[in-house]
mmCIF file with all atom_site columns, C-alpha atoms in Angstrom:
data_model
loop_
_atom_site.group_PDB
_atom_site.id
_atom_site.type_symbol
_atom_site.label_atom_id
_atom_site.label_alt_id
_atom_site.label_comp_id
_atom_site.label_asym_id
_atom_site.label_entity_id
_atom_site.label_seq_id
_atom_site.pdbx_PDB_ins_code
_atom_site.Cartn_x
_atom_site.Cartn_y
_atom_site.Cartn_z
_atom_site.occupancy
_atom_site.B_iso_or_equiv
_atom_site.pdbx_formal_charge
_atom_site.auth_seq_id
_atom_site.auth_comp_id
_atom_site.auth_asym_id
_atom_site.auth_atom_id
_atom_site.pdbx_PDB_model_num
ATOM 1   C CA . MET A 1 1   ? -93.074 14.330  -21.869 1.00 41.00 ? 21  MET A CA 1
ATOM 2   C CA . LYS A 1 2   ? -89.201 13.842  -22.015 1.00 43.00 ? 22  LYS A CA 1
ATOM 3   C CA . SER A 1 3   ? -87.044 15.511  -24.644 1.00 44.00 ? 23  SER A CA 1
ATOM 4   C CA . THR A 1 4   ? -85.664 13.316  -27.439 1.00 44.00 ? 24  THR A CA 1
ATOM 5   C CA . SER A 1 5   ? -82.150 14.638  -26.666 1.00 45.00 ? 25  SER A CA 1
ATOM 6   C CA . ASP A 1 6   ? -82.141 12.603  -23.431 1.00 46.00 ? 26  ASP A CA 1
ATOM 7   C CA . SER A 1 7   ? -82.673 9.273   -25.164 1.00 45.00 ? 27  SER A CA 1
ATOM 8   C CA . PRO A 1 8   ? -79.689 6.888   -25.552 1.00 48.00 ? 28  PRO A CA 1
ATOM 9   C CA . GLY A 1 9   ? -79.571 7.139   -29.298 1.00 49.00 ? 29  GLY A CA 1
ATOM 10  C CA . GLY A 1 10  ? -80.767 10.667  -29.521 1.00 51.00 ? 30  GLY A CA 1
ATOM 11  C CA . ASN A 1 11  ? -77.367 12.505  -28.874 1.00 72.00 ? 31  ASN A CA 1
ATOM 12  C CA . PRO A 1 12  ? -75.095 11.789  -31.796 1.00 75.00 ? 32  PRO A CA 1
ATOM 13  C CA . GLN A 1 13  ? -72.979 14.844  -30.998 1.00 78.00 ? 33  GLN A CA 1
ATOM 14  C CA . ARG A 1 14  ? -71.994 13.422  -27.629 1.00 79.00 ? 34  ARG A CA 1
ATOM 15  C CA . THR A 1 15  ? -71.186 10.069  -29.215 1.00 82.00 ? 35  THR A CA 1
ATOM 16  C CA . LEU A 1 16  ? -69.097 11.780  -31.838 1.00 79.00 ? 36  LEU A CA 1
ATOM 17  C CA . LEU A 1 17  ? -67.191 13.725  -29.198 1.00 79.00 ? 37  LEU A CA 1
ATOM 18  C CA . ALA A 1 18  ? -66.526 10.509  -27.274 1.00 80.00 ? 38  ALA A CA 1
ATOM 19  C CA . VAL A 1 19  ? -65.225 8.768   -30.388 1.00 81.00 ? 39  VAL A CA 1
ATOM 20  C CA . ALA A 1 20  ? -63.123 11.776  -31.260 1.00 80.00 ? 40  ALA A CA 1
ATOM 21  C CA . ALA A 1 21  ? -61.674 11.844  -27.755 1.00 81.00 ? 41  ALA A CA 1
ATOM 22  C CA . ILE A 1 22  ? -60.820 8.172   -27.988 1.00 87.00 ? 42  ILE A CA 1
ATOM 23  C CA . VAL A 1 23  ? -59.174 8.696   -31.377 1.00 84.00 ? 43  VAL A CA 1
ATOM 24  C CA . ILE A 1 24  ? -57.229 11.696  -30.086 1.00 85.00 ? 44  ILE A CA 1
ATOM 25  C CA . VAL A 1 25  ? -56.021 9.751   -27.054 1.00 83.00 ? 45  VAL A CA 1
ATOM 26  C CA . ALA A 1 26  ? -55.070 6.825   -29.295 1.00 83.00 ? 46  ALA A CA 1
ATOM 27  C CA . LEU A 1 27  ? -53.213 9.144   -31.641 1.00 83.00 ? 47  LEU A CA 1
ATOM 28  C CA . LEU A 1 28  ? -51.445 10.799  -28.743 1.00 82.00 ? 48  LEU A CA 1
ATOM 29  C CA . GLY A 1 29  ? -50.484 7.387   -27.393 1.00 81.00 ? 49  GLY A CA 1
ATOM 30  C CA . LEU A 1 30  ? -49.281 6.329   -30.842 1.00 82.00 ? 50  LEU A CA 1
ATOM 31  C CA . ASN A 1 31  ? -47.268 9.519   -31.182 1.00 79.00 ? 51  ASN A CA 1
ATOM 32  C CA . VAL A 1 32  ? -45.725 8.994   -27.768 1.00 82.00 ? 52  VAL A CA 1
ATOM 33  C CA . TYR A 1 33  ? -44.869 5.403   -28.675 1.00 80.00 ? 53  TYR A CA 1
ATOM 34  C CA . LEU A 1 34  ? -43.423 6.449   -32.028 1.00 82.00 ? 54  LEU A CA 1
ATOM 35  C CA . TRP A 1 35  ? -41.425 9.235   -30.367 1.00 79.00 ? 55  TRP A CA 1
ATOM 36  C CA . ILE A 1 36  ? -40.034 6.881   -27.711 1.00 80.00 ? 56  ILE A CA 1
ATOM 37  C CA . ASN A 1 37  ? -39.271 4.236   -30.302 1.00 74.00 ? 57  ASN A CA 1
ATOM 38  C CA . LYS A 1 38  ? -37.625 6.809   -32.550 1.00 74.00 ? 58  LYS A CA 1
ATOM 39  C CA . ASN A 1 39  ? -35.481 8.080   -29.704 1.00 71.00 ? 59  ASN A CA 1
ATOM 40  C CA . ARG A 1 40  ? -34.524 4.537   -28.767 1.00 73.00 ? 60  ARG A CA 1
ATOM 41  C CA . GLN A 1 41  ? -33.582 3.755   -32.359 1.00 66.00 ? 61  GLN A CA 1
ATOM 42  C CA . ALA A 1 42  ? -31.650 7.011   -32.605 1.00 60.00 ? 62  ALA A CA 1
ATOM 43  C CA . THR A 1 43  ? -29.776 6.129   -29.414 1.00 63.00 ? 63  THR A CA 1
ATOM 44  C CA . GLU A 1 44  ? -29.062 2.640   -30.689 1.00 58.00 ? 64  GLU A CA 1
ATOM 45  C CA . ASN A 1 45  ? -27.922 4.047   -34.019 1.00 51.00 ? 65  ASN A CA 1
ATOM 46  C CA . GLU A 1 46  ? -25.656 6.498   -32.238 1.00 55.00 ? 66  GLU A CA 1
ATOM 47  C CA . GLN A 1 47  ? -24.226 3.709   -30.118 1.00 58.00 ? 67  GLN A CA 1
ATOM 48  C CA . LEU A 1 48  ? -23.759 1.480   -33.157 1.00 53.00 ? 68  LEU A CA 1
ATOM 49  C CA . SER A 1 49  ? -22.186 4.331   -35.079 1.00 51.00 ? 69  SER A CA 1
ATOM 50  C CA . GLY A 1 50  ? -19.900 5.027   -32.130 1.00 55.00 ? 70  GLY A CA 1
ATOM 51  C CA . GLN A 1 51  ? -18.933 1.371   -31.949 1.00 54.00 ? 71  GLN A CA 1
ATOM 52  C CA . LEU A 1 52  ? -18.249 1.311   -35.679 1.00 58.00 ? 72  LEU A CA 1
ATOM 53  C CA . ASP A 1 53  ? -16.137 4.447   -35.417 1.00 75.00 ? 73  ASP A CA 1
ATOM 54  C CA . GLU A 1 54  ? -14.242 3.055   -32.444 1.00 81.00 ? 74  GLU A CA 1
ATOM 55  C CA . THR A 1 55  ? -13.769 -0.285  -34.201 1.00 83.00 ? 75  THR A CA 1
ATOM 56  C CA . GLU A 1 56  ? -12.346 1.411   -37.270 1.00 85.00 ? 76  GLU A CA 1
ATOM 57  C CA . LYS A 1 57  ? -10.054 3.540   -35.127 1.00 85.00 ? 77  LYS A CA 1
ATOM 58  C CA . MET A 1 58  ? -8.846  0.488   -33.220 1.00 85.00 ? 78  MET A CA 1
ATOM 59  C CA . ARG A 1 59  ? -8.324  -1.446  -36.449 1.00 86.00 ? 79  ARG A CA 1
ATOM 60  C CA . ALA A 1 60  ? -6.366  1.434   -37.976 1.00 89.00 ? 80  ALA A CA 1
ATOM 61  C CA . GLN A 1 61  ? -4.231  1.838   -34.833 1.00 87.00 ? 81  GLN A CA 1
ATOM 62  C CA . LEU A 1 62  ? -3.611  -1.917  -34.706 1.00 88.00 ? 82  LEU A CA 1
ATOM 63  C CA . GLU A 1 63  ? -2.420  -1.940  -38.311 1.00 90.00 ? 83  GLU A CA 1
ATOM 64  C CA . LYS A 1 64  ? -0.187  1.076   -37.707 1.00 90.00 ? 84  LYS A CA 1
ATOM 65  C CA . ASP A 1 65  ? 1.420   -0.435  -34.594 1.00 90.00 ? 85  ASP A CA 1
ATOM 66  C CA . TYR A 1 66  ? 1.871   -3.788  -36.324 1.00 90.00 ? 86  TYR A CA 1
ATOM 67  C CA . VAL A 1 67  ? 3.548   -2.325  -39.419 1.00 92.00 ? 87  VAL A CA 1
ATOM 68  C CA . GLN A 1 68  ? 5.823   -0.151  -37.275 1.00 91.00 ? 88  GLN A CA 1
ATOM 69  C CA . ALA A 1 69  ? 6.802   -3.145  -35.124 1.00 90.00 ? 89  ALA A CA 1
ATOM 70  C CA . LEU A 1 70  ? 7.673   -5.237  -38.179 1.00 90.00 ? 90  LEU A CA 1
ATOM 71  C CA . SER A 1 71  ? 9.713   -2.350  -39.591 1.00 91.00 ? 91  SER A CA 1
ATOM 72  C CA . ASP A 1 72  ? 11.629  -1.956  -36.323 1.00 89.00 ? 92  ASP A CA 1
ATOM 73  C CA . LEU A 1 73  ? 12.316  -5.685  -36.082 1.00 89.00 ? 93  LEU A CA 1
ATOM 74  C CA . GLU A 1 74  ? 13.449  -5.914  -39.711 1.00 90.00 ? 94  GLU A CA 1
ATOM 75  C CA . ALA A 1 75  ? 15.847  -3.031  -39.111 1.00 89.00 ? 95  ALA A CA 1
ATOM 76  C CA . MET A 1 76  ? 17.517  -5.068  -36.365 1.00 86.00 ? 96  MET A CA 1
ATOM 77  C CA . LYS A 1 77  ? 18.444  -7.930  -38.692 1.00 86.00 ? 97  LYS A CA 1
ATOM 78  C CA . GLY A 1 78  ? 22.108  -8.361  -39.554 1.00 83.00 ? 98  GLY A CA 1
ATOM 79  C CA . SER A 1 79  ? 24.644  -11.014 -40.443 1.00 80.00 ? 99  SER A CA 1
ATOM 80  C CA . ASN A 1 80  ? 23.930  -13.166 -37.382 1.00 83.00 ? 100 ASN A CA 1
ATOM 81  C CA . GLU A 1 81  ? 21.671  -15.971 -38.607 1.00 87.00 ? 101 GLU A CA 1
ATOM 82  C CA . GLU A 1 82  ? 20.669  -17.017 -35.089 1.00 86.00 ? 102 GLU A CA 1
ATOM 83  C CA . LEU A 1 83  ? 19.545  -13.498 -34.229 1.00 86.00 ? 103 LEU A CA 1
ATOM 84  C CA . ASN A 1 84  ? 17.704  -13.199 -37.550 1.00 89.00 ? 104 ASN A CA 1
ATOM 85  C CA . GLY A 1 85  ? 15.865  -16.436 -36.812 1.00 90.00 ? 105 GLY A CA 1
ATOM 86  C CA . LEU A 1 86  ? 14.781  -15.117 -33.414 1.00 89.00 ? 106 LEU A CA 1
ATOM 87  C CA . ILE A 1 87  ? 13.499  -11.906 -35.016 1.00 89.00 ? 107 ILE A CA 1
ATOM 88  C CA . GLU A 1 88  ? 11.444  -13.917 -37.507 1.00 91.00 ? 108 GLU A CA 1
ATOM 89  C CA . GLN A 1 89  ? 9.930   -15.901 -34.633 1.00 91.00 ? 109 GLN A CA 1
ATOM 90  C CA . LYS A 1 90  ? 8.897   -12.663 -32.928 1.00 90.00 ? 110 LYS A CA 1
ATOM 91  C CA . GLU A 1 91  ? 7.383   -11.379 -36.187 1.00 91.00 ? 111 GLU A CA 1
ATOM 92  C CA . ALA A 1 92  ? 5.347   -14.584 -36.579 1.00 92.00 ? 112 ALA A CA 1
ATOM 93  C CA . GLU A 1 93  ? 4.079   -14.260 -32.985 1.00 91.00 ? 113 GLU A CA 1
ATOM 94  C CA . LEU A 1 94  ? 2.995   -10.655 -33.596 1.00 91.00 ? 114 LEU A CA 1
ATOM 95  C CA . THR A 1 95  ? 1.202   -11.696 -36.789 1.00 92.00 ? 115 THR A CA 1
ATOM 96  C CA . ARG A 1 96  ? -0.671  -14.459 -34.956 1.00 92.00 ? 116 ARG A CA 1
ATOM 97  C CA . GLN A 1 97  ? -1.801  -12.123 -32.178 1.00 90.00 ? 117 GLN A CA 1
ATOM 98  C CA . LYS A 1 98  ? -2.816  -9.426  -34.685 1.00 90.00 ? 118 LYS A CA 1
ATOM 99  C CA . LYS A 1 99  ? -5.126  -11.911 -36.422 1.00 90.00 ? 119 LYS A CA 1
ATOM 100 C CA . GLN A 1 100 ? -6.718  -12.791 -33.079 1.00 88.00 ? 120 GLN A CA 1
ATOM 101 C CA . ILE A 1 101 ? -7.422  -9.122  -32.367 1.00 88.00 ? 121 ILE A CA 1
ATOM 102 C CA . GLU A 1 102 ? -8.872  -8.598  -35.847 1.00 87.00 ? 122 GLU A CA 1
ATOM 103 C CA . GLY A 1 103 ? -11.262 -11.478 -35.142 1.00 86.00 ? 123 GLY A CA 1
ATOM 104 C CA . LEU A 1 104 ? -12.385 -9.758  -31.953 1.00 84.00 ? 124 LEU A CA 1
ATOM 105 C CA . LEU A 1 105 ? -12.919 -6.471  -33.799 1.00 83.00 ? 125 LEU A CA 1
ATOM 106 C CA . ARG A 1 106 ? -15.230 -8.203  -36.270 1.00 80.00 ? 126 ARG A CA 1
ATOM 107 C CA . ASN A 1 107 ? -17.390 -9.170  -33.288 1.00 71.00 ? 127 ASN A CA 1
ATOM 108 C CA . LYS A 1 108 ? -18.554 -5.806  -31.985 1.00 62.00 ? 128 LYS A CA 1
ATOM 109 C CA . GLY A 1 109 ? -19.386 -7.238  -28.577 1.00 58.00 ? 129 GLY A CA 1
ATOM 110 C CA . ASP A 1 110 ? -15.718 -7.982  -27.809 1.00 71.00 ? 130 ASP A CA 1
ATOM 111 C CA . LEU A 1 111 ? -14.343 -4.467  -28.104 1.00 76.00 ? 131 LEU A CA 1
ATOM 112 C CA . THR A 1 112 ? -13.254 -4.449  -24.468 1.00 79.00 ? 132 THR A CA 1
ATOM 113 C CA . ARG A 1 113 ? -11.314 -7.671  -24.888 1.00 83.00 ? 133 ARG A CA 1
ATOM 114 C CA . ALA A 1 114 ? -9.870  -6.430  -28.177 1.00 83.00 ? 134 ALA A CA 1
ATOM 115 C CA . ARG A 1 115 ? -8.746  -3.229  -26.472 1.00 82.00 ? 135 ARG A CA 1
ATOM 116 C CA . GLN A 1 116 ? -7.023  -5.260  -23.751 1.00 86.00 ? 136 GLN A CA 1
ATOM 117 C CA . GLN A 1 117 ? -5.263  -7.451  -26.304 1.00 86.00 ? 137 GLN A CA 1
ATOM 118 C CA . ILE A 1 118 ? -4.097  -4.413  -28.289 1.00 86.00 ? 138 ILE A CA 1
ATOM 119 C CA . ALA A 1 119 ? -2.561  -3.013  -25.099 1.00 88.00 ? 139 ALA A CA 1
ATOM 120 C CA . GLY A 1 120 ? -0.948  -6.403  -24.476 1.00 89.00 ? 140 GLY A CA 1
ATOM 121 C CA . LEU A 1 121 ? 0.348   -6.485  -28.049 1.00 89.00 ? 141 LEU A CA 1
ATOM 122 C CA . ASN A 1 122 ? 1.969   -3.069  -27.663 1.00 89.00 ? 142 ASN A CA 1
ATOM 123 C CA . THR A 1 123 ? 3.600   -4.194  -24.418 1.00 90.00 ? 143 THR A CA 1
ATOM 124 C CA . LYS A 1 124 ? 4.873   -7.323  -26.118 1.00 89.00 ? 144 LYS A CA 1
ATOM 125 C CA . ILE A 1 125 ? 6.255   -5.273  -29.016 1.00 89.00 ? 145 ILE A CA 1
ATOM 126 C CA . GLU A 1 126 ? 8.227   -3.104  -26.599 1.00 90.00 ? 146 GLU A CA 1
ATOM 127 C CA . GLN A 1 127 ? 9.556   -6.203  -24.830 1.00 90.00 ? 147 GLN A CA 1
ATOM 128 C CA . TYR A 1 128 ? 10.607  -7.753  -28.140 1.00 89.00 ? 148 TYR A CA 1
ATOM 129 C CA . LEU A 1 129 ? 12.420  -4.604  -29.231 1.00 89.00 ? 149 LEU A CA 1
ATOM 130 C CA . VAL A 1 130 ? 14.268  -4.343  -25.919 1.00 90.00 ? 150 VAL A CA 1
ATOM 131 C CA . GLU A 1 131 ? 15.188  -8.045  -25.991 1.00 89.00 ? 151 GLU A CA 1
ATOM 132 C CA . ILE A 1 132 ? 16.425  -7.967  -29.593 1.00 89.00 ? 152 ILE A CA 1
ATOM 133 C CA . ASN A 1 133 ? 18.367  -4.760  -28.987 1.00 87.00 ? 153 ASN A CA 1
ATOM 134 C CA . GLN A 1 134 ? 20.102  -6.303  -25.955 1.00 89.00 ? 154 GLN A CA 1
ATOM 135 C CA . LEU A 1 135 ? 21.003  -9.371  -27.997 1.00 88.00 ? 155 LEU A CA 1
ATOM 136 C CA . ARG A 1 136 ? 22.361  -7.158  -30.768 1.00 86.00 ? 156 ARG A CA 1
ATOM 137 C CA . GLN A 1 137 ? 24.528  -5.262  -28.299 1.00 87.00 ? 157 GLN A CA 1
ATOM 138 C CA . GLN A 1 138 ? 25.829  -8.518  -26.828 1.00 87.00 ? 158 GLN A CA 1
ATOM 139 C CA . ASN A 1 139 ? 26.548  -9.786  -30.333 1.00 85.00 ? 159 ASN A CA 1
ATOM 140 C CA . GLU A 1 140 ? 28.462  -6.609  -31.175 1.00 85.00 ? 160 GLU A CA 1
ATOM 141 C CA . GLU A 1 141 ? 30.462  -6.921  -27.957 1.00 88.00 ? 161 GLU A CA 1
ATOM 142 C CA . LEU A 1 142 ? 31.306  -10.537 -28.801 1.00 87.00 ? 162 LEU A CA 1
ATOM 143 C CA . LYS A 1 143 ? 32.365  -9.520  -32.300 1.00 85.00 ? 163 LYS A CA 1
ATOM 144 C CA . ALA A 1 144 ? 34.593  -6.794  -30.854 1.00 87.00 ? 164 ALA A CA 1
ATOM 145 C CA . GLU A 1 145 ? 36.117  -9.253  -28.380 1.00 88.00 ? 165 GLU A CA 1
ATOM 146 C CA . ASN A 1 146 ? 36.694  -11.782 -31.160 1.00 87.00 ? 166 ASN A CA 1
ATOM 147 C CA . ALA A 1 147 ? 38.330  -9.117  -33.296 1.00 85.00 ? 167 ALA A CA 1
ATOM 148 C CA . GLN A 1 148 ? 40.558  -8.111  -30.388 1.00 87.00 ? 168 GLN A CA 1
ATOM 149 C CA . MET A 1 149 ? 41.485  -11.723 -29.725 1.00 87.00 ? 169 MET A CA 1
ATOM 150 C CA . GLY A 1 150 ? 42.194  -12.190 -33.411 1.00 84.00 ? 170 GLY A CA 1
ATOM 151 C CA . ALA A 1 151 ? 44.506  -9.188  -33.384 1.00 85.00 ? 171 ALA A CA 1
ATOM 152 C CA . GLN A 1 152 ? 46.237  -10.505 -30.278 1.00 84.00 ? 172 GLN A CA 1
ATOM 153 C CA . ASN A 1 153 ? 46.628  -13.931 -31.854 1.00 83.00 ? 173 ASN A CA 1
ATOM 154 C CA . GLN A 1 154 ? 48.030  -12.336 -34.989 1.00 85.00 ? 174 GLN A CA 1
ATOM 155 C CA . GLU A 1 155 ? 50.481  -10.335 -32.926 1.00 83.00 ? 175 GLU A CA 1
ATOM 156 C CA . LEU A 1 156 ? 51.455  -13.448 -30.960 1.00 85.00 ? 176 LEU A CA 1
ATOM 157 C CA . SER A 1 157 ? 51.940  -15.406 -34.154 1.00 84.00 ? 177 SER A CA 1
ATOM 158 C CA . SER A 1 158 ? 54.078  -12.606 -35.537 1.00 83.00 ? 178 SER A CA 1
ATOM 159 C CA . ASN A 1 159 ? 56.152  -12.541 -32.346 1.00 83.00 ? 179 ASN A CA 1
ATOM 160 C CA . LEU A 1 160 ? 56.572  -16.310 -32.458 1.00 84.00 ? 180 LEU A CA 1
ATOM 161 C CA . GLU A 1 161 ? 57.643  -16.147 -36.087 1.00 83.00 ? 181 GLU A CA 1
ATOM 162 C CA . SER A 1 162 ? 60.101  -13.384 -35.269 1.00 83.00 ? 182 SER A CA 1
ATOM 163 C CA . GLU A 1 163 ? 61.458  -15.383 -32.355 1.00 82.00 ? 183 GLU A CA 1
ATOM 164 C CA . ARG A 1 164 ? 61.733  -18.482 -34.534 1.00 83.00 ? 184 ARG A CA 1
ATOM 165 C CA . GLN A 1 165 ? 63.615  -16.512 -37.154 1.00 83.00 ? 185 GLN A CA 1
ATOM 166 C CA . THR A 1 166 ? 65.875  -15.089 -34.466 1.00 83.00 ? 186 THR A CA 1
ATOM 167 C CA . ASN A 1 167 ? 66.529  -18.579 -33.134 1.00 80.00 ? 187 ASN A CA 1
ATOM 168 C CA . GLN A 1 168 ? 67.329  -19.786 -36.632 1.00 81.00 ? 188 GLN A CA 1
ATOM 169 C CA . ASN A 1 169 ? 69.728  -16.891 -37.084 1.00 79.00 ? 189 ASN A CA 1
ATOM 170 C CA . LEU A 1 170 ? 71.352  -17.658 -33.730 1.00 80.00 ? 190 LEU A CA 1
ATOM 171 C CA . SER A 1 171 ? 71.649  -21.315 -34.646 1.00 79.00 ? 191 SER A CA 1
ATOM 172 C CA . SER A 1 172 ? 73.211  -20.363 -37.971 1.00 79.00 ? 192 SER A CA 1
ATOM 173 C CA . SER A 1 173 ? 75.611  -17.989 -36.212 1.00 78.00 ? 193 SER A CA 1
ATOM 174 C CA . GLN A 1 174 ? 76.493  -20.673 -33.682 1.00 80.00 ? 194 GLN A CA 1
ATOM 175 C CA . ARG A 1 175 ? 77.182  -23.162 -36.457 1.00 81.00 ? 195 ARG A CA 1
ATOM 176 C CA . GLN A 1 176 ? 79.297  -20.571 -38.244 1.00 82.00 ? 196 GLN A CA 1
ATOM 177 C CA . LEU A 1 177 ? 81.224  -19.806 -35.061 1.00 81.00 ? 197 LEU A CA 1
ATOM 178 C CA . GLN A 1 178 ? 81.662  -23.510 -34.411 1.00 83.00 ? 198 GLN A CA 1
ATOM 179 C CA . GLY A 1 179 ? 83.017  -23.941 -37.935 1.00 79.00 ? 199 GLY A CA 1
ATOM 180 C CA . GLU A 1 180 ? 85.382  -21.015 -37.511 1.00 80.00 ? 200 GLU A CA 1
ATOM 181 C CA . LYS A 1 181 ? 86.493  -22.400 -34.158 1.00 81.00 ? 201 LYS A CA 1
ATOM 182 C CA . GLN A 1 182 ? 87.180  -25.771 -35.706 1.00 83.00 ? 202 GLN A CA 1
ATOM 183 C CA . GLU A 1 183 ? 89.047  -24.105 -38.543 1.00 81.00 ? 203 GLU A CA 1
ATOM 184 C CA . LEU A 1 184 ? 91.117  -22.115 -36.083 1.00 82.00 ? 204 LEU A CA 1
ATOM 185 C CA . GLU A 1 185 ? 91.794  -25.275 -34.124 1.00 83.00 ? 205 GLU A CA 1
ATOM 186 C CA . ARG A 1 186 ? 92.976  -27.034 -37.262 1.00 81.00 ? 206 ARG A CA 1
ATOM 187 C CA . THR A 1 187 ? 95.121  -24.058 -38.196 1.00 83.00 ? 207 THR A CA 1
ATOM 188 C CA . ARG A 1 188 ? 96.622  -23.990 -34.709 1.00 80.00 ? 208 ARG A CA 1
ATOM 189 C CA . GLU A 1 189 ? 97.372  -27.694 -34.869 1.00 79.00 ? 209 GLU A CA 1
ATOM 190 C CA . THR A 1 190 ? 98.954  -27.273 -38.294 1.00 82.00 ? 210 THR A CA 1
ATOM 191 C CA . LEU A 1 191 ? 101.141 -24.427 -37.058 1.00 79.00 ? 211 LEU A CA 1
ATOM 192 C CA . ALA A 1 192 ? 102.050 -26.416 -33.971 1.00 76.00 ? 212 ALA A CA 1
ATOM 193 C CA . ARG A 1 193 ? 103.185 -29.322 -36.121 1.00 75.00 ? 213 ARG A CA 1
ATOM 194 C CA . LYS A 1 194 ? 105.201 -26.986 -38.300 1.00 72.00 ? 214 LYS A CA 1
ATOM 195 C CA . VAL A 1 195 ? 106.863 -25.448 -35.259 1.00 72.00 ? 215 VAL A CA 1
ATOM 196 C CA . ASN A 1 196 ? 107.686 -28.858 -33.858 1.00 70.00 ? 216 ASN A CA 1
ATOM 197 C CA . ALA A 1 197 ? 109.082 -29.962 -37.174 1.00 69.00 ? 217 ALA A CA 1
ATOM 198 C CA . ALA A 1 198 ? 111.247 -26.827 -37.435 1.00 67.00 ? 218 ALA A CA 1
ATOM 199 C CA . SER A 1 199 ? 112.553 -27.372 -33.925 1.00 68.00 ? 219 SER A CA 1
ATOM 200 C CA . VAL A 1 200 ? 113.568 -30.917 -34.720 1.00 63.00 ? 220 VAL A CA 1
ATOM 201 C CA . ILE A 1 201 ? 115.394 -29.811 -37.891 1.00 62.00 ? 221 ILE A CA 1
ATOM 202 C CA . LYS A 1 202 ? 117.221 -27.072 -35.965 1.00 58.00 ? 222 LYS A CA 1
ATOM 203 C CA . VAL A 1 203 ? 118.285 -29.426 -33.175 1.00 53.00 ? 223 VAL A CA 1
ATOM 204 C CA . ASP A 1 204 ? 119.518 -31.982 -35.635 1.00 55.00 ? 224 ASP A CA 1
ATOM 205 C CA . GLY A 1 205 ? 121.634 -29.344 -37.445 1.00 53.00 ? 225 GLY A CA 1
ATOM 206 C CA . ILE A 1 206 ? 123.227 -28.211 -34.239 1.00 51.00 ? 226 ILE A CA 1
ATOM 207 C CA . ALA A 1 207 ? 124.106 -31.784 -33.307 1.00 49.00 ? 227 ALA A CA 1
ATOM 208 C CA . VAL A 1 208 ? 125.807 -32.363 -36.659 1.00 46.00 ? 228 VAL A CA 1
ATOM 209 C CA . LEU A 1 209 ? 127.968 -29.246 -36.253 1.00 46.00 ? 229 LEU A CA 1
ATOM 210 C CA . GLY A 1 210 ? 129.040 -30.303 -32.793 1.00 46.00 ? 230 GLY A CA 1
ATOM 211 C CA . ASN A 1 211 ? 130.719 -33.564 -34.031 1.00 46.00 ? 231 ASN A CA 1
#
């Protein structure tokens, strides 16, 4: 006669152990899944946090570079309206490009492109500053040349006025000398007539005494 422990439904302990083993395996699998999922989420959170930090840093650096560029360009303005207009054009171009980069920074997937455009913006800022500074130097040189030419023209005008005054004085002296010459000529003619008249009177007197 067989023991009741060998019957299919007669070993509840074995069945319980099998169920427990299945539950333990399931729990272990669930724990492994939860651990992997947790690590993945932690990694994603770290990456997202890193992207957010980098985005904020890039945005702050962009704003700093932009404000500094505008300050440098404004400092280069002067009395030359044409140069001031060119500076304002450069400022408008920088503002337009800054807005484009800010749009890229709002889309976290375009950080690489945003980084490239920030580098391009900084290069463009340097080019603008060099260009404006060269134009300012050329403008200053032209102003200095104009001032020098103005001084030369003033000196030339002064010399011409002095020469004109000298010529007027010479003309006046020549007219005075001509008048004196004419007066001397008239005086000489008058004296000559008087001498001739005296000679005639003297000759006539001698002729009367001779008769």
